[in-house]
PDB file of N, CA and C in Angstrom:
ATOM      1  N   UNK Z1250      30.315 153.653  18.305  1.00  0.00           N
ATOM      2  CA  UNK Z1250      31.228 155.290  17.624  1.00  0.00           C
ATOM      3  C   UNK Z1250      30.001 156.354  18.186  1.00  0.00           C
ATOM      4  N   UNK Z1251      30.903 157.342  18.409  1.00  0.00           N
ATOM      5  CA  UNK Z1251      30.018 158.134  19.328  1.00  0.00           C
ATOM      6  C   UNK Z1251      29.745 159.491  17.895  1.00  0.00           C
ATOM      7  N   UNK Z1252      27.824 160.036  17.687  1.00  0.00           N
ATOM      8  CA  UNK Z1252      27.435 160.692  16.224  1.00  0.00           C
ATOM      9  C   UNK Z1252      27.512 162.142  17.243  1.00  0.00           C
ATOM     10  N   UNK Z1253      28.001 163.170  16.857  1.00  0.00           N
ATOM     11  CA  UNK Z1253      28.443 164.541  17.600  1.00  0.00           C
ATOM     12  C   UNK Z1253      28.121 165.696  15.889  1.00  0.00           C
ATOM     13  N   UNK Z1254      27.959 166.948  17.060  1.00  0.00           N
ATOM     14  CA  UNK Z1254      27.856 167.681  16.013  1.00  0.00           C
ATOM     15  C   UNK Z1254      28.592 168.916  16.661  1.00  0.00           C
ATOM     16  N   UNK Z1255      28.549 169.513  15.726  1.00  0.00           N
ATOM     17  CA  UNK Z1255      29.226 171.133  15.763  1.00  0.00           C
ATOM     18  C   UNK Z1255      28.405 172.615  14.792  1.00  0.00           C
ATOM     19  N   UNK Z1256      28.100 172.707  15.391  1.00  0.00           N
ATOM     20  CA  UNK Z1256      27.632 174.513  15.197  1.00  0.00           C
ATOM     21  C   UNK Z1256      28.276 175.802  14.787  1.00  0.00           C
ATOM     22  N   UNK Z1257      28.380 176.345  13.964  1.00  0.00           N
ATOM     23  CA  UNK Z1257      29.397 177.555  14.087  1.00  0.00           C
ATOM     24  C   UNK Z1257      28.957 178.942  13.306  1.00  0.00           C
ATOM     25  N   UNK Z1258      29.729 180.067  13.451  1.00  0.00           N
ATOM     26  CA  UNK Z1258      29.070 180.888  12.562  1.00  0.00           C
ATOM     27  C   UNK Z1258      30.027 181.345  12.012  1.00  0.00           C
ATOM     28  N   UNK Z1259      29.967 181.653  10.782  1.00  0.00           N
ATOM     29  CA  UNK Z1259      30.673 182.578   9.839  1.00  0.00           C
ATOM     30  C   UNK Z1259      30.698 184.163   9.423  1.00  0.00           C
ATOM     31  N   UNK Z1260      31.878 184.940   9.554  1.00  0.00           N
ATOM     32  CA  UNK Z1260      31.342 186.388   9.353  1.00  0.00           C
ATOM     33  C   UNK Z1260      30.933 186.439   7.497  1.00  0.00           C
ATOM     34  N   UNK Z1261      29.961 186.949   8.157  1.00  0.00           N
ATOM     35  CA  UNK Z1261      29.264 186.907   6.611  1.00  0.00           C
ATOM     36  C   UNK Z1261      29.552 188.284   5.486  1.00  0.00           C
ATOM     37  N   UNK Z1262      30.727 189.031   5.899  1.00  0.00           N
ATOM     38  CA  UNK Z1262      31.439 190.503   4.626  1.00  0.00           C
ATOM     39  C   UNK Z1262      32.313 189.319   4.362  1.00  0.00           C
ATOM     40  N   UNK Z1263      32.428 187.916   4.619  1.00  0.00           N
ATOM     41  CA  UNK Z1263      33.769 187.083   3.740  1.00  0.00           C
ATOM     42  C   UNK Z1263      33.276 186.988   2.270  1.00  0.00           C
ATOM     43  N   UNK Z1264      33.479 186.425   1.450  1.00  0.00           N
ATOM     44  CA  UNK Z1264      33.766 186.075   0.535  1.00  0.00           C
ATOM     45  C   UNK Z1264      32.632 184.678   0.248  1.00  0.00           C
ATOM     46  N   UNK Z1265      31.581 184.019  -0.781  1.00  0.00           N
ATOM     47  CA  UNK Z1265      31.030 182.698  -0.760  1.00  0.00           C
ATOM     48  C   UNK Z1265      32.544 181.706  -0.695  1.00  0.00           C
ATOM     49  N   UNK Z1266      33.306 182.084  -1.559  1.00  0.00           N
ATOM     50  CA  UNK Z1266      34.742 180.809  -1.171  1.00  0.00           C
ATOM     51  C   UNK Z1266      35.192 181.137  -0.154  1.00  0.00           C
ATOM     52  N   UNK Z1267      35.585 181.794   0.496  1.00  0.00           N
ATOM     53  CA  UNK Z1267      35.991 182.222   1.798  1.00  0.00           C
ATOM     54  C   UNK Z1267      35.538 181.256   3.235  1.00  0.00           C
ATOM     55  N   UNK Z1268      33.826 181.821   3.131  1.00  0.00           N
ATOM     56  CA  UNK Z1268      33.414 181.087   3.613  1.00  0.00           C
ATOM     57  C   UNK Z1268      33.021 179.615   3.524  1.00  0.00           C
ATOM     58  N   UNK Z1269      33.096 179.292   2.423  1.00  0.00           N
ATOM     59  CA  UNK Z1269      33.257 177.944   2.365  1.00  0.00           C
ATOM     60  C   UNK Z1269      34.703 176.917   2.421  1.00  0.00           C
ATOM     61  N   UNK Z1270      36.006 177.405   2.360  1.00  0.00           N
ATOM     62  CA  UNK Z1270      37.330 177.476   2.985  1.00  0.00           C
ATOM     63  C   UNK Z1270      37.004 176.931   4.512  1.00  0.00           C
ATOM     64  N   UNK Z1271      36.784 178.524   4.777  1.00  0.00           N
ATOM     65  CA  UNK Z1271      36.399 178.376   6.580  1.00  0.00           C
ATOM     66  C   UNK Z1271      35.497 176.997   6.831  1.00  0.00           C
ATOM     67  N   UNK Z1272      34.690 176.182   6.183  1.00  0.00           N
ATOM     68  CA  UNK Z1272      34.043 175.232   6.883  1.00  0.00           C
ATOM     69  C   UNK Z1272      35.042 174.503   6.415  1.00  0.00           C
ATOM     70  N   UNK Z1273      35.968 174.058   4.800  1.00  0.00           N
ATOM     71  CA  UNK Z1273      36.549 173.162   4.816  1.00  0.00           C
ATOM     72  C   UNK Z1273      37.554 172.898   5.370  1.00  0.00           C
ATOM     73  N   UNK Z1274      37.907 173.838   6.024  1.00  0.00           N
ATOM     74  CA  UNK Z1274      39.065 173.349   7.272  1.00  0.00           C
ATOM     75  C   UNK Z1274      38.894 172.986   8.584  1.00  0.00           C
ATOM     76  N   UNK Z1275      37.696 173.337   8.919  1.00  0.00           N
ATOM     77  CA  UNK Z1275      37.090 171.879  10.448  1.00  0.00           C
ATOM     78  C   UNK Z1275      36.358 170.855   9.879  1.00  0.00           C
ATOM     79  N   UNK Z1276      36.054 170.411   8.873  1.00  0.00           N
ATOM     80  CA  UNK Z1276      36.154 169.569   7.867  1.00  0.00           C
ATOM     81  C   UNK Z1276      37.270 168.822   7.653  1.00  0.00           C
ATOM     82  N   UNK Z1277      38.565 168.869   7.210  1.00  0.00           N
ATOM     83  CA  UNK Z1277      39.709 168.597   6.965  1.00  0.00           C
ATOM     84  C   UNK Z1277      40.072 167.951   8.631  1.00  0.00           C
ATOM     85  N   UNK Z1278      40.168 168.888   9.704  1.00  0.00           N
ATOM     86  CA  UNK Z1278      40.480 169.047  10.707  1.00  0.00           C
ATOM     87  C   UNK Z1278      39.977 167.949  11.017  1.00  0.00           C
ATOM     88  N   UNK Z1279      38.544 167.641  11.300  1.00  0.00           N
ATOM     89  CA  UNK Z1279      37.895 166.261  12.305  1.00  0.00           C
ATOM     90  C   UNK Z1279      38.598 165.149  10.967  1.00  0.00           C
ATOM     91  N   UNK Z1280      38.357 165.354  10.130  1.00  0.00           N
ATOM     92  CA  UNK Z1280      39.092 164.131   8.875  1.00  0.00           C
ATOM     93  C   UNK Z1280      40.421 163.340   9.594  1.00  0.00           C
ATOM     94  N   UNK Z1281      41.045 164.570   9.964  1.00  0.00           N
ATOM     95  CA  UNK Z1281      42.808 164.480  10.407  1.00  0.00           C
ATOM     96  C   UNK Z1281      43.255 163.952  11.553  1.00  0.00           C
ATOM     97  N   UNK Z1282      42.268 163.849  12.628  1.00  0.00           N
ATOM     98  CA  UNK Z1282      41.831 163.410  13.575  1.00  0.00           C
ATOM     99  C   UNK Z1282      41.172 162.071  14.117  1.00  0.00           C
ATOM    100  N   UNK Z1283      40.983 161.115  12.567  1.00  0.00           N
ATOM    101  CA  UNK Z1283      39.992 160.324  12.332  1.00  0.00           C
ATOM    102  C   UNK Z1283      38.392 160.712  12.492  1.00  0.00           C
ATOM    103  N   UNK Z1284      38.085 161.099  12.594  1.00  0.00           N
ATOM    104  CA  UNK Z1284      36.477 161.671  12.527  1.00  0.00           C
ATOM    105  C   UNK Z1284      35.877 161.164  11.098  1.00  0.00           C
ATOM    106  N   UNK Z1285      34.421 160.172  11.332  1.00  0.00           N
ATOM    107  CA  UNK Z1285      33.572 160.123   9.897  1.00  0.00           C
ATOM    108  C   UNK Z1285      32.809 161.059   9.632  1.00  0.00           C
ATOM    109  N   UNK Z1286      32.832 162.189   8.512  1.00  0.00           N
ATOM    110  CA  UNK Z1286      32.041 163.028   8.563  1.00  0.00           C
ATOM    111  C   UNK Z1286      30.960 162.336   8.083  1.00  0.00           C
ATOM    112  N   UNK Z1287      29.496 163.042   8.473  1.00  0.00           N
ATOM    113  CA  UNK Z1287      28.506 162.338   8.130  1.00  0.00           C
ATOM    114  C   UNK Z1287      27.564 163.524   7.081  1.00  0.00           C
ATOM    115  N   UNK Z1288      28.032 164.559   7.436  1.00  0.00           N
ATOM    116  CA  UNK Z1288      26.654 165.843   7.256  1.00  0.00           C
ATOM    117  C   UNK Z1288      27.930 166.511   7.291  1.00  0.00           C
ATOM    118  N   UNK Z1289      27.708 167.488   6.113  1.00  0.00           N
ATOM    119  CA  UNK Z1289      28.265 169.236   6.097  1.00  0.00           C
ATOM    120  C   UNK Z1289      26.650 169.777   5.726  1.00  0.00           C
ATOM    121  N   UNK Z1290      26.242 170.586   6.655  1.00  0.00           N
ATOM    122  CA  UNK Z1290      24.954 171.447   6.718  1.00  0.00           C
ATOM    123  C   UNK Z1290      25.185 172.981   6.386  1.00  0.00           C
ATOM    124  N   UNK Z1291      25.395 174.026   5.300  1.00  0.00           N
ATOM    125  CA  UNK Z1291      25.600 175.571   5.060  1.00  0.00           C
ATOM    126  C   UNK Z1291      24.258 175.859   5.700  1.00  0.00           C
ATOM    127  N   UNK Z1292      23.746 176.284   6.797  1.00  0.00           N
ATOM    128  CA  UNK Z1292      22.269 176.635   6.922  1.00  0.00           C
ATOM    129  C   UNK Z1292      22.018 178.058   6.445  1.00  0.00           C
ATOM    130  N   UNK Z1293      22.855 178.812   6.223  1.00  0.00           N
ATOM    131  CA  UNK Z1293      23.393 180.051   5.697  1.00  0.00           C
ATOM    132  C   UNK Z1293      22.872 181.452   6.653  1.00  0.00           C
ATOM    133  N   UNK Z1294      22.634 181.917   5.720  1.00  0.00           N
ATOM    134  CA  UNK Z1294      22.631 183.570   6.635  1.00  0.00           C
ATOM    135  C   UNK Z1294      21.480 184.086   7.629  1.00  0.00           C
ATOM    136  N   UNK Z1295      22.088 184.370   8.317  1.00  0.00           N
ATOM    137  CA  UNK Z1295      20.755 184.126   9.954  1.00  0.00           C
ATOM    138  C   UNK Z1295      21.242 185.652  10.743  1.00  0.00           C
ATOM    139  N   UNK Z1296      19.908 185.818  10.965  1.00  0.00           N
ATOM    140  CA  UNK Z1296      19.923 187.081  11.701  1.00  0.00           C
ATOM    141  C   UNK Z1296      20.475 186.531  13.496  1.00  0.00           C
ATOM    142  N   UNK Z1297      21.375 187.654  14.055  1.00  0.00           N
ATOM    143  CA  UNK Z1297      21.755 186.706  15.355  1.00  0.00           C
ATOM    144  C   UNK Z1297      21.174 187.526  16.402  1.00  0.00           C
ATOM    145  N   UNK Z1298      20.867 186.772  17.461  1.00  0.00           N
ATOM    146  CA  UNK Z1298      20.300 186.928  18.641  1.00  0.00           C
ATOM    147  C   UNK Z1298      20.626 188.406  19.194  1.00  0.00           C
ATOM    148  N   UNK Z1299      21.924 189.107  19.320  1.00  0.00           N
ATOM    149  CA  UNK Z1299      22.451 189.989  19.940  1.00  0.00           C
ATOM    150  C   UNK Z1299      23.931 189.910  19.139  1.00  0.00           C
ATOM    151  N   UNK Z1300      24.330 191.721  19.088  1.00  0.00           N
ATOM    152  CA  UNK Z1300      25.186 191.511  17.912  1.00  0.00           C
ATOM    153  C   UNK Z1300      27.059 190.888  18.358  1.00  0.00           C
ATOM    154  N   UNK Z1301      27.480 190.244  17.586  1.00  0.00           N
ATOM    155  CA  UNK Z1301      28.511 189.950  17.659  1.00  0.00           C
ATOM    156  C   UNK Z1301      29.606 190.572  17.228  1.00  0.00           C
ATOM    157  N   UNK Z1302      30.450 191.027  17.599  1.00  0.00           N
ATOM    158  CA  UNK Z1302      31.438 192.231  16.797  1.00  0.00           C
ATOM    159  C   UNK Z1302      30.999 192.986  15.901  1.00  0.00           C
ATOM    160  N   UNK Z1303      30.118 194.066  16.565  1.00  0.00           N
ATOM    161  CA  UNK Z1303      29.155 194.670  15.722  1.00  0.00           C
ATOM    162  C   UNK Z1303      28.392 194.086  14.510  1.00  0.00           C
ATOM    163  N   UNK Z1304      28.132 193.262  14.365  1.00  0.00           N
ATOM    164  CA  UNK Z1304      28.221 191.766  13.563  1.00  0.00           C
ATOM    165  C   UNK Z1304      26.419 191.882  13.990  1.00  0.00           C
ATOM    166  N   UNK Z1305      25.329 192.099  12.962  1.00  0.00           N
ATOM    167  CA  UNK Z1305      23.934 190.985  13.007  1.00  0.00           C
ATOM    168  C   UNK Z1305      23.702 189.933  13.125  1.00  0.00           C
ATOM    169  N   UNK Z1306      24.057 189.754  11.627  1.00  0.00           N
ATOM    170  CA  UNK Z1306      24.012 188.341  11.206  1.00  0.00           C
ATOM    171  C   UNK Z1306      25.103 187.771  11.197  1.00  0.00           C
ATOM    172  N   UNK Z1307      25.355 186.780  10.418  1.00  0.00           N
ATOM    173  CA  UNK Z1307      26.119 185.209  10.423  1.00  0.00           C
ATOM    174  C   UNK Z1307      26.108 184.253   9.131  1.00  0.00           C
ATOM    175  N   UNK Z1308      26.992 183.802   9.056  1.00  0.00           N
ATOM    176  CA  UNK Z1308      26.783 182.441   7.691  1.00  0.00           C
ATOM    177  C   UNK Z1308      26.469 181.592   9.044  1.00  0.00           C
ATOM    178  N   UNK Z1309      25.916 180.598   9.190  1.00  0.00           N
ATOM    179  CA  UNK Z1309      25.576 178.984  10.022  1.00  0.00           C
ATOM    180  C   UNK Z1309      26.477 178.096   9.534  1.00  0.00           C
ATOM    181  N   UNK Z1310      27.044 177.108  10.129  1.00  0.00           N
ATOM    182  CA  UNK Z1310      27.165 176.035   9.511  1.00  0.00           C
ATOM    183  C   UNK Z1310      27.704 174.776  10.731  1.00  0.00           C
ATOM    184  N   UNK Z1311      26.557 173.537  10.189  1.00  0.00           N
ATOM    185  CA  UNK Z1311      26.559 172.698  11.073  1.00  0.00           C
ATOM    186  C   UNK Z1311      27.265 171.414  10.699  1.00  0.00           C
ATOM    187  N   UNK Z1312      28.271 170.694  11.263  1.00  0.00           N
ATOM    188  CA  UNK Z1312      29.072 169.489  10.850  1.00  0.00           C
ATOM    189  C   UNK Z1312      28.533 168.777  11.512  1.00  0.00           C
ATOM    190  N   UNK Z1313      28.228 167.214  11.210  1.00  0.00           N
ATOM    191  CA  UNK Z1313      28.148 166.496  11.733  1.00  0.00           C
ATOM    192  C   UNK Z1313      29.002 165.209  11.726  1.00  0.00           C
ATOM    193  N   UNK Z1314      29.229 164.500  12.785  1.00  0.00           N
ATOM    194  CA  UNK Z1314      30.576 163.793  12.296  1.00  0.00           C
ATOM    195  C   UNK Z1314      30.324 162.533  13.383  1.00  0.00           C
ATOM    196  N   UNK Z1315      30.857 161.355  13.099  1.00  0.00           N
ATOM    197  CA  UNK Z1315      31.369 159.796  14.113  1.00  0.00           C
ATOM    198  C   UNK Z1315      32.601 159.838  14.370  1.00  0.00           C
ATOM    199  N   UNK Z1316      33.231 159.652  15.658  1.00  0.00           N
ATOM    200  CA  UNK Z1316      34.002 159.368  15.839  1.00  0.00           C
ATOM    201  C   UNK Z1316      34.130 158.387  17.274  1.00  0.00           C
ATOM    202  N   UNK Z1317      35.264 157.495  17.426  1.00  0.00           N
ATOM    203  CA  UNK Z1317      35.377 156.191  18.184  1.00  0.00           C
ATOM    204  C   UNK Z1317      35.779 157.266  19.654  1.00  0.00           C
ATOM    205  N   UNK Z1318      36.535 158.141  20.711  1.00  0.00           N
ATOM    206  CA  UNK Z1318      36.726 159.288  20.974  1.00  0.00           C
ATOM    207  C   UNK Z1318      36.118 160.663  20.836  1.00  0.00           C
ATOM    208  N   UNK Z1319      36.245 161.308  22.136  1.00  0.00           N
ATOM    209  CA  UNK Z1319      35.822 162.694  22.233  1.00  0.00           C
ATOM    210  C   UNK Z1319      37.700 162.818  22.337  1.00  0.00           C
ATOM    211  N   UNK Z1320      38.597 162.968  22.253  1.00  0.00           N
ATOM    212  CA  UNK Z1320      39.782 163.269  22.471  1.00  0.00           C
ATOM    213  C   UNK Z1320      40.266 164.653  21.830  1.00  0.00           C
ATOM    214  N   UNK Z1321      39.945 164.378  20.642  1.00  0.00           N
ATOM    215  CA  UNK Z1321      40.029 165.993  20.261  1.00  0.00           C
ATOM    216  C   UNK Z1321      39.138 166.784  20.413  1.00  0.00           C
ATOM    217  N   UNK Z1322      37.500 167.249  20.937  1.00  0.00           N
ATOM    218  CA  UNK Z1322      37.409 168.151  21.330  1.00  0.00           C
ATOM    219  C   UNK Z1322      37.841 169.728  21.309  1.00  0.00           C
ATOM    220  N   UNK Z1323      38.659 169.433  22.382  1.00  0.00           N
ATOM    221  CA  UNK Z1323      39.057 169.969  23.195  1.00  0.00           C
ATOM    222  C   UNK Z1323      40.044 171.066  22.289  1.00  0.00           C
ATOM    223  N   UNK Z1324      40.458 170.692  21.645  1.00  0.00           N
ATOM    224  CA  UNK Z1324      41.695 171.265  20.152  1.00  0.00           C
ATOM    225  C   UNK Z1324      40.609 171.804  19.299  1.00  0.00           C
ATOM    226  N   UNK Z1325      39.497 170.948  18.799  1.00  0.00           N
ATOM    227  CA  UNK Z1325      38.617 171.731  17.939  1.00  0.00           C
ATOM    228  C   UNK Z1325      38.195 173.230  18.429  1.00  0.00           C
ATOM    229  N   UNK Z1326      37.607 173.181  19.764  1.00  0.00           N
ATOM    230  CA  UNK Z1326      37.069 174.050  20.392  1.00  0.00           C
ATOM    231  C   UNK Z1326      38.384 175.187  20.148  1.00  0.00           C
ATOM    232  N   UNK Z1327      39.429 174.798  21.114  1.00  0.00           N
ATOM    233  CA  UNK Z1327      40.419 176.130  20.571  1.00  0.00           C
ATOM    234  C   UNK Z1327      40.961 176.762  19.336  1.00  0.00           C
ATOM    235  N   UNK Z1328      41.061 175.693  18.260  1.00  0.00           N
ATOM    236  CA  UNK Z1328      41.021 176.479  17.150  1.00  0.00           C
ATOM    237  C   UNK Z1328      39.503 177.285  16.369  1.00  0.00           C
ATOM    238  N   UNK Z1329      38.582 176.537  16.871  1.00  0.00           N
ATOM    239  CA  UNK Z1329      36.976 177.732  16.974  1.00  0.00           C
ATOM    240  C   UNK Z1329      37.927 178.708  17.450  1.00  0.00           C
ATOM    241  N   UNK Z1330      37.939 179.255  18.870  1.00  0.00           N
ATOM    242  CA  UNK Z1330      37.884 180.322  19.367  1.00  0.00           C
ATOM    243  C   UNK Z1330      39.109 180.953  18.487  1.00  0.00           C
ATOM    244  N   UNK Z1331      40.024 180.453  18.491  1.00  0.00           N
ATOM    245  CA  UNK Z1331      41.274 181.436  17.908  1.00  0.00           C
ATOM    246  C   UNK Z1331      41.086 181.921  16.102  1.00  0.00           C
ATOM    247  N   UNK Z1332      39.990 181.362  15.841  1.00  0.00           N
ATOM    248  CA  UNK Z1332      39.602 181.625  14.432  1.00  0.00           C
ATOM    249  C   UNK Z1332      39.147 183.007  14.338  1.00  0.00           C
ATOM    250  N   UNK Z1333      39.593 184.328  13.843  1.00  0.00           N
ATOM    251  CA  UNK Z1333      38.804 185.556  13.288  1.00  0.00           C
ATOM    252  C   UNK Z1333      37.586 185.677  12.404  1.00  0.00           C
ATOM    253  N   UNK Z1334      37.534 184.521  11.620  1.00  0.00           N
ATOM    254  CA  UNK Z1334      36.695 184.440  10.742  1.00  0.00           C
ATOM    255  C   UNK Z1334      34.890 184.256  10.978  1.00  0.00           C
TER     256      UNK Z1334
END
């Protein structure tokens, strides 16, 4: 079983519930693909190295998971790129 992690940044102007639901969306996506969630870490609000969409801070999340294969990684990357949150 492969152990992987994904770290992503959520827009800080969203409410706390919206931030958590964004992270939960990706947790559920991973579980639907057969991955076992090891740990979900809300790192919190951190400054960005450079502005992204005119924002200087972001809420960082890290999801550690285990999967037999990484065939769904491309699908996950595409979903993260398309998500405006």
